[in-house]
Coordinates of C-alpha atoms and ligand atoms in Angstrom, one line a residue:
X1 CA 31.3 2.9 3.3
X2 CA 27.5 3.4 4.4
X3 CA 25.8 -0.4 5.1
X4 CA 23.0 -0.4 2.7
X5 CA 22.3 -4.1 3.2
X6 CA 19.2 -5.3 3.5
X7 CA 17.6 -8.7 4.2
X8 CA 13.9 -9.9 2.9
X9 CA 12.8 -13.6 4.0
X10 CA 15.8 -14.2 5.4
X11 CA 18.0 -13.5 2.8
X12 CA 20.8 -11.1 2.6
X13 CA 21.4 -8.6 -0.2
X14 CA 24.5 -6.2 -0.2
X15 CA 22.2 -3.2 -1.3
X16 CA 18.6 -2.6 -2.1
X17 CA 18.6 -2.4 -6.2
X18 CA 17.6 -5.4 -7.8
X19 CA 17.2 -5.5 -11.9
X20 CA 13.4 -6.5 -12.6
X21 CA 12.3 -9.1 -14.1
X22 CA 12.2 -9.3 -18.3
X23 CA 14.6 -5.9 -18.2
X24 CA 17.8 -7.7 -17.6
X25 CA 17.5 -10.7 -19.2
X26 CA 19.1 -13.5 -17.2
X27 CA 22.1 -10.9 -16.8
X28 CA 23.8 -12.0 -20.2
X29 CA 24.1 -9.1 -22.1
X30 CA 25.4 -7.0 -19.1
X31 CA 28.5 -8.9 -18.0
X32 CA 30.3 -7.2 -20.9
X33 CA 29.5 -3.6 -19.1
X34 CA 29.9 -4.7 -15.4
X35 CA 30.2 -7.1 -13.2
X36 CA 26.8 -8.0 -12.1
X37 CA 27.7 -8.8 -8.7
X38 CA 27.5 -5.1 -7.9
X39 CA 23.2 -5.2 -8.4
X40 CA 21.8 -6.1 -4.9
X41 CA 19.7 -9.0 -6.8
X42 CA 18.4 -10.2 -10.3
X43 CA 15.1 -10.9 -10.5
X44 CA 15.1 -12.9 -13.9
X45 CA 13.2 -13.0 -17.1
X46 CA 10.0 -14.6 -16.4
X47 CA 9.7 -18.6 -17.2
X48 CA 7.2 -20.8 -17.5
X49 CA 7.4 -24.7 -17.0
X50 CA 7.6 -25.1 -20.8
X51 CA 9.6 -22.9 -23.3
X52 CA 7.2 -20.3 -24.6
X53 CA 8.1 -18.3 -28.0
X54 CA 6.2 -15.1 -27.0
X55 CA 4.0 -13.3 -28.6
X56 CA 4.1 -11.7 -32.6
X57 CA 5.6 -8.9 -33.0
X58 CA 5.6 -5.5 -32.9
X59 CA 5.8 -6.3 -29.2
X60 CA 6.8 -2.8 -28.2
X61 CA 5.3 0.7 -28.4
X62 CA 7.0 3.7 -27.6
X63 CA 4.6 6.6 -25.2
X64 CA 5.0 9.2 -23.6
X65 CA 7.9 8.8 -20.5
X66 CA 7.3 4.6 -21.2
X67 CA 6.7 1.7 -22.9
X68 CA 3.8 -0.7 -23.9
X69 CA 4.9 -4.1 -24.5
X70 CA 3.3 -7.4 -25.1
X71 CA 6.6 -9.9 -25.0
X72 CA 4.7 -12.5 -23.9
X73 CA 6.4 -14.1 -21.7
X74 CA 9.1 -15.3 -24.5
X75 CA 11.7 -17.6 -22.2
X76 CA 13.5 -20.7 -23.0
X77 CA 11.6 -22.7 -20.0
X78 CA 12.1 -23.5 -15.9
X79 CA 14.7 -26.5 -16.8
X80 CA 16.5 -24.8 -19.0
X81 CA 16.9 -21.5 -16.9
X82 CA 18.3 -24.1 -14.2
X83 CA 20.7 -26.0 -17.2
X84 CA 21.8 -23.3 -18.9
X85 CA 22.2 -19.6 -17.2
X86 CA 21.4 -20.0 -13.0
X87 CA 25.0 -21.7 -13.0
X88 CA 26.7 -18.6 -14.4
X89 CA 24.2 -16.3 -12.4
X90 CA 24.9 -18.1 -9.0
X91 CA 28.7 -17.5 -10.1
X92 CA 28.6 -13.7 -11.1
X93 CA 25.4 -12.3 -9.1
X94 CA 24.2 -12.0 -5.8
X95 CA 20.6 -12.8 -4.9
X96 CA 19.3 -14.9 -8.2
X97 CA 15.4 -14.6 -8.0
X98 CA 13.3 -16.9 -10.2
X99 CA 10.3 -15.0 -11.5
X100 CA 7.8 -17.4 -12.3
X101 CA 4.5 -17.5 -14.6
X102 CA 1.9 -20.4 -15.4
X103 CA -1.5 -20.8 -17.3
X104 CA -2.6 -23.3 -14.8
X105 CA -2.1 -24.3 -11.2
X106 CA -0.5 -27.1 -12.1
X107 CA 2.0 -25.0 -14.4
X108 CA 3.1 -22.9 -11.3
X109 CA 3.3 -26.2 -9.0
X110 CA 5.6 -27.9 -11.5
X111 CA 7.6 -24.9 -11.9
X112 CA 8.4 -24.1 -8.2
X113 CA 8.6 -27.7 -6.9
X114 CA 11.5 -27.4 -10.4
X115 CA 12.9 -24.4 -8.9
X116 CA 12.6 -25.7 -5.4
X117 CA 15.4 -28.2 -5.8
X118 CA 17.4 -25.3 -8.0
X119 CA 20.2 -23.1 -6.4
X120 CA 17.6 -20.1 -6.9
X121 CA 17.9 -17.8 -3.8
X122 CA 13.9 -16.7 -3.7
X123 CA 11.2 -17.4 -6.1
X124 CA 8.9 -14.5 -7.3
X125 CA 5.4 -15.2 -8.3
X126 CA 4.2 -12.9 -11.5
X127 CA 0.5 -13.3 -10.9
X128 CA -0.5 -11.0 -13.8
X129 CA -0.7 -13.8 -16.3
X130 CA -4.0 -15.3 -17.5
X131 CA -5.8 -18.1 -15.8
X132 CA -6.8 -20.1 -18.4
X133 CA -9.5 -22.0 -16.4
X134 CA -10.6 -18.8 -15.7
X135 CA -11.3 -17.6 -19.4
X136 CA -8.1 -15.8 -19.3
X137 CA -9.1 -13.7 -16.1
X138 CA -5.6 -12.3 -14.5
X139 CA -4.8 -14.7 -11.2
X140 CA -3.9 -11.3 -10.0
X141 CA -7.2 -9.1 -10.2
X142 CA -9.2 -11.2 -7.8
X143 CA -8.1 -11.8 -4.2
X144 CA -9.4 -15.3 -4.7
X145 CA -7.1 -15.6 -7.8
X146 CA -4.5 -14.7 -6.3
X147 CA -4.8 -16.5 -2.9
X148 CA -5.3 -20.1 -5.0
X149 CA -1.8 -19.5 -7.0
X150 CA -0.4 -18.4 -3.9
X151 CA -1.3 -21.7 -1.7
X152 CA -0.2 -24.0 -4.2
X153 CA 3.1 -22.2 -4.7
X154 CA 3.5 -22.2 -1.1
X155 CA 2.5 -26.3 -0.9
X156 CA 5.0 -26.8 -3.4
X157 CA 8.4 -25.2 -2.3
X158 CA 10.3 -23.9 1.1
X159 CA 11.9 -21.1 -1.2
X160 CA 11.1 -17.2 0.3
X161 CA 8.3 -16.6 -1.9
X162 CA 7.4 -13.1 -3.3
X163 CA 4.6 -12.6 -4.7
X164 CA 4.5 -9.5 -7.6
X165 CA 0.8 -8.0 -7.5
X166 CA -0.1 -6.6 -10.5
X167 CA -1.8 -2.7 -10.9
X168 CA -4.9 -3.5 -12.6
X169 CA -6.9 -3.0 -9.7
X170 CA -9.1 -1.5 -8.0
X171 CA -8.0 -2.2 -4.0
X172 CA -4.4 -3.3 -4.1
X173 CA -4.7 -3.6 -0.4
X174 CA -7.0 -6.8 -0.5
X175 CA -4.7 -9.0 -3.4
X176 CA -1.7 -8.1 -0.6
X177 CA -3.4 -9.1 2.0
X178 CA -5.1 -12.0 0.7
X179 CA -1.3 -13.4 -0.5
X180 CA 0.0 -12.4 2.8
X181 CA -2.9 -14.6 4.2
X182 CA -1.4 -17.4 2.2
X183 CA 1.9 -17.6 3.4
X184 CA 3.6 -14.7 0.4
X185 CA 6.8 -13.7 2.7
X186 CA 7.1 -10.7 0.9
X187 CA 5.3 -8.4 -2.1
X188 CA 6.7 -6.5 -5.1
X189 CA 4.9 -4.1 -6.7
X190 CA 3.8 -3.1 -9.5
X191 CA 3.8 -5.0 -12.8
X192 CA 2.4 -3.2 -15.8
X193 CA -0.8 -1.2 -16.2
X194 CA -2.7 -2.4 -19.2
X195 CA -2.8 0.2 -22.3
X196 CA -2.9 0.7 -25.9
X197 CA -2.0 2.8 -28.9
X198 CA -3.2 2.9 -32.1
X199 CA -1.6 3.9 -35.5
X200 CA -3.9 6.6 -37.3
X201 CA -2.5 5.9 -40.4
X202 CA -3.1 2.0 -40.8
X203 CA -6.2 2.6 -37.9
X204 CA -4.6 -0.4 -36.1
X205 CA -3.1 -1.3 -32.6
X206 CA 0.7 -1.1 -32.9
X207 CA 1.4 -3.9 -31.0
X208 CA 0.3 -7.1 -32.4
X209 CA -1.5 -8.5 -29.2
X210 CA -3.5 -5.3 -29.2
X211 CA -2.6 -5.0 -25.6
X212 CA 0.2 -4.4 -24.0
X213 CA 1.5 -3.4 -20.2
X214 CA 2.6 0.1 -19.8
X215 CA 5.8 1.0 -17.8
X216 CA 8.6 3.6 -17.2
X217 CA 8.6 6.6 -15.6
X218 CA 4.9 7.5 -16.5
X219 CA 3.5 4.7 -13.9
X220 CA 6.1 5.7 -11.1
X221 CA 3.6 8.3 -9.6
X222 CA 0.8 4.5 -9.3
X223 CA 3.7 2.6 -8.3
X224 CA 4.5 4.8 -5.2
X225 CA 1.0 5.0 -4.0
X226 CA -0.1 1.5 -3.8
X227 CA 3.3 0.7 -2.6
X228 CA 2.3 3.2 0.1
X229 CA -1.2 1.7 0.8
X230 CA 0.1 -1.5 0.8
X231 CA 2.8 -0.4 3.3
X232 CA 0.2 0.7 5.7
X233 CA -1.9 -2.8 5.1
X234 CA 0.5 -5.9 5.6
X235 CA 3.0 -6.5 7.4
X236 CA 5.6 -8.4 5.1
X237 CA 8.3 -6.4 3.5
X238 CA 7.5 -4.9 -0.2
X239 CA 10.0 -4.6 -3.0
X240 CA 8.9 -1.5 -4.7
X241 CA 8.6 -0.6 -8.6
X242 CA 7.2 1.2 -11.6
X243 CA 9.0 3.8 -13.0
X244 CA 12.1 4.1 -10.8
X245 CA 14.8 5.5 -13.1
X246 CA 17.0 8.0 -10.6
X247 CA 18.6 7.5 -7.2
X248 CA 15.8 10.2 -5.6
X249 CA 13.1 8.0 -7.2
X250 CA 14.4 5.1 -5.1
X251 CA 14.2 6.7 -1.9
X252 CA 10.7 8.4 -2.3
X253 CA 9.5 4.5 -3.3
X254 CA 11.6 3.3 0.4
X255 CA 9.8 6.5 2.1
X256 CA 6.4 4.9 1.1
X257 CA 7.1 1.7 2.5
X258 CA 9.7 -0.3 0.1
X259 CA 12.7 -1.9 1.5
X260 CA 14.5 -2.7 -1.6
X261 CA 13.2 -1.4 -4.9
X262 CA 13.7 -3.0 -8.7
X263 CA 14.7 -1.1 -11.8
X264 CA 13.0 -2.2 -15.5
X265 CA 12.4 0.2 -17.9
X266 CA 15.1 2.8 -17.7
X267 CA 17.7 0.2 -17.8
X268 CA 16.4 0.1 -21.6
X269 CA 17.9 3.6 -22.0
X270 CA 21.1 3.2 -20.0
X271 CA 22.0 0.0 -18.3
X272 CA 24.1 1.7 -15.9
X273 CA 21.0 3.0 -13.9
X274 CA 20.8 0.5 -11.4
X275 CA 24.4 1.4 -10.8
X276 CA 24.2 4.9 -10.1
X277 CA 21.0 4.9 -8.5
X278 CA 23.0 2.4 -5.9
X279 CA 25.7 5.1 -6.1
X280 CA 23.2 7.9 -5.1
X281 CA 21.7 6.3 -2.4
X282 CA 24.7 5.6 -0.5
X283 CA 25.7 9.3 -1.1
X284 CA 22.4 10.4 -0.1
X285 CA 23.3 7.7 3.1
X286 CA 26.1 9.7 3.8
X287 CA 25.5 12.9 3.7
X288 CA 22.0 12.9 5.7
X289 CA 24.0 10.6 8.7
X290 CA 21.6 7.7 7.6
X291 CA 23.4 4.4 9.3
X292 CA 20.7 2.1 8.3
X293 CA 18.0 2.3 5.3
X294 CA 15.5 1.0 8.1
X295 CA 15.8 4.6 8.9
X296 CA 14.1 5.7 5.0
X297 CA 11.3 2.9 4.9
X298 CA 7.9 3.4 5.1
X299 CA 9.1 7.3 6.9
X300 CA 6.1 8.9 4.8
X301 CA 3.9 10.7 7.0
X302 CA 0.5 11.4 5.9
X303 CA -1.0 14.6 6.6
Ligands
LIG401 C1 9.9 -5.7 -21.8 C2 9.4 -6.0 -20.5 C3 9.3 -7.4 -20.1 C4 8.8 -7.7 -18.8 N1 8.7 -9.0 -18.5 C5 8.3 -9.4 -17.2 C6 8.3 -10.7 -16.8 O1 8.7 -11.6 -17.5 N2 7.8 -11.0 -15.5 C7 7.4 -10.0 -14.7 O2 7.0 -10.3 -13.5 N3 7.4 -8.7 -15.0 C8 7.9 -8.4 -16.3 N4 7.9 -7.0 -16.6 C9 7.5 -6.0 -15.7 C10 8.7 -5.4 -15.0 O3 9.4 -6.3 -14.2 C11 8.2 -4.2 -14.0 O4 7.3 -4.8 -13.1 C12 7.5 -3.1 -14.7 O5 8.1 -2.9 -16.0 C13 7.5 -1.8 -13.9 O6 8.8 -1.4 -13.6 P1 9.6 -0.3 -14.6 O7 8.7 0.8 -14.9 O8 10.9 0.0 -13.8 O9 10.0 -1.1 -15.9 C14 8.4 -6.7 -17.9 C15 8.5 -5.3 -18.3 C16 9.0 -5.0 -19.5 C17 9.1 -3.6 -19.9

C-alpha cells in the first residue's frame, strides 16, 4: 500500500481525489454504487444562505469533449445542507467541504459564520457568482472582487478556507494572489469557462439562461496552465481541476503544481472515475518508487 495521503490547511485526506462541487451531489445518489468513504473528499453542491430553485431549463448543452450548463446554483439552502445531509456525509465520507455561493456580502457572511459552527471539515468559496451590487459583475474577475468576498469570509469563520477562482480571466495570477493576500489557505482551480451554443433550427440559445459554463475534458488543457501559473505565483497549496477524467490526467494537473485534484464532469459519464483514477495513481505510485506524492507536485520544469 503506497501513502497517497495528503494534508491542505491542516487537514488530512487519505488520497488526493475529491468529487467537485455540483457533480456529486451531496454524495446521495452514489452510496448505492460505493462507499463514499473511499473519495479523498467531497466538495458539495454549492449552497447559498437561502434555498435557491435554479435556473429554467434546458440547463444543459452537450459540446464537443464537455458540457455547458446553467444549473444555477439549484440547492436546498446552508441550514438545510447542515439539517439534512452533512450528518450522513460526516458518517459515510471523509473530508466534507462546503462549497459556498452568495449574491451579497452579507449572503457569504451569514453562510460561513452558519457553516462555521457546522461539522464541515473546510469551507470552499465559489467566487464565480454575480455580485449583485456590482450589476452582476463576477466577485471573481476582479482582484478587488475577489479580495472583498475573501476578507469577509475570512472575518466570519476559523474553517480552512479555499477559495475556487474562476477561468474567466485574463491574469489568474493576480485573483490568487490577491485571495492569498486575504487570508485564502488554499485555491482550487478552475470553475467553468463561460460559452454558448445555439440551435440553427429554432435560431435560439439552447440553454435557457443563454449562458452557460463550459466543462469536461475540452477545458483540461486551461485548467492545467493556470494551475501551473498559479503554482509558480503563491505559495498556498492549489487543488486542481477542469477536465480531469483519467488517472494520467491527475498527475499531469499535480506535475503543474496541484496537490490534490477534483473530478466533475466525467463522473457524469461513469461515477466510478474518481475511483479508478485513485486506483491509477497509486499504481502509477508504485511502479515509478514514488513514496510520497510531494515527490509529483509542481515537478513541471519549464524549458
Ligand atoms: C452541472 C455542474 C454543476 C456545477 N455546480 C457547481 C457549484 O455548485 N459550485 C462550484 O463551485 N462549481 C460548480 N461546478 C463546477 C465544477 O465543480 C468544476 O469546477 C468544473 O466543472 C470543472 O471541472 P470538470 O471539468 O471536472 O467538471 C459545476 C459544474 C457542473 C458541470
Amino acid at each position: 500500500m503506497v501513502d497517497m495521503s495528503v494534508r491542505i490547511a491542516g487537514v488530512e485526506f487519505p488520497n488526493p481525489v475529491i468529487a467537485a462541487s455540483g457533480t456529486y451531489g451531496n454524495g446521495e445518489c452514489y452510496t448505492d454504487l460505493y462507499p463514499i468513504s473511499k473519495l479523498g473528499g467531497i466538495s458539495c453542491k454549492g449552497m447559498t444562505i437561502e434555498p435557491k430553485l435554479g435556473n429554467p431549463p434546458p440547463r444543459i448543452a452537450e459540446t464537443y469533449s464537455g458540457i455547458l450548463n446553467s444549473v444555477g446554483l439549484q440547492n436546498i439552502g446552508v441550514h438545510g445542507f447542515i439539517d439534512y445531509y452533512l450528518p450522513t456525509l460526516k458518517e459515510e465520507g471523509n473530508v466534507i467541504i462546503a462549497n459556498v455561493a452568495g449574491a451579497t456580502v452579507d449572503d457569504y457572511i451569514a453562510a460561513a459564520e452558519a457553516l462555521d459552527a457546522s461539522s464541515v471539515d473546510m469551507i470552499e468559496l465559489n467566487i464565480s457568482c454575480p455580485n449583485v451590487k456590482a450589476g452582476g459583475a463576477t466577485w471573481g474577475v476582479t482582484p478587488e472582487g475577489a479580495s472583498e468576498v475573501t476578507r469577509a469570509v475570512r472575518n466570519a469563520t476559523s474553517k480552512p478556507l479555499i477559495v475556487k477562482l474562476t477561468p474567466n480571466v485574463t491574469d489568474i495570477t493576480m485573483i490568487a494572489k490577491a485571495v492569498e493576500a486575504e487570508g485564502a489557505d488554499a485555491i482550487s482551480l478552475i470553475n467553468t469557462l463561460l460559452g454558448m451554443r445555439i440551435d440553427i433550427k429554432t435560431r435560439r440559445p439552447i440553454l435557457k439562461n443563454n449562458m452557460g459554463g463550459l466543462s469536461g475534458p475540452a477545458v483540461f488543457p486551461v485548467a492545467v496552465r493556470m494551475v501551473h501559473q498559479c503554482y509558480k505565483a503563491v505559495n498556498i497549496p492549489i487543488i486542481g481541476m477542469g477536465g480531469i477524467s483519467t488517472w494520467e490526467d491527475a498527475i499531469e494537473m499535480m506535475l503543474a503544481g496541484a496537490c490534490a485534484v477534483q473530478i466533475g464532469t466525467a463522473i457524469f459519464s461513469d461515477p466510478y472515475s474518481p475511483l479508478k483514477v485513485i486506483d491509477g495513481i497509486a499504481e502509477y505510485m508504485e511502479k515509478n518508487d514514488i513514496k510520497s506524492l510531494s515527490e509529483i507536485v509542481g515537478q513541471c520544469q519549464d524549458w
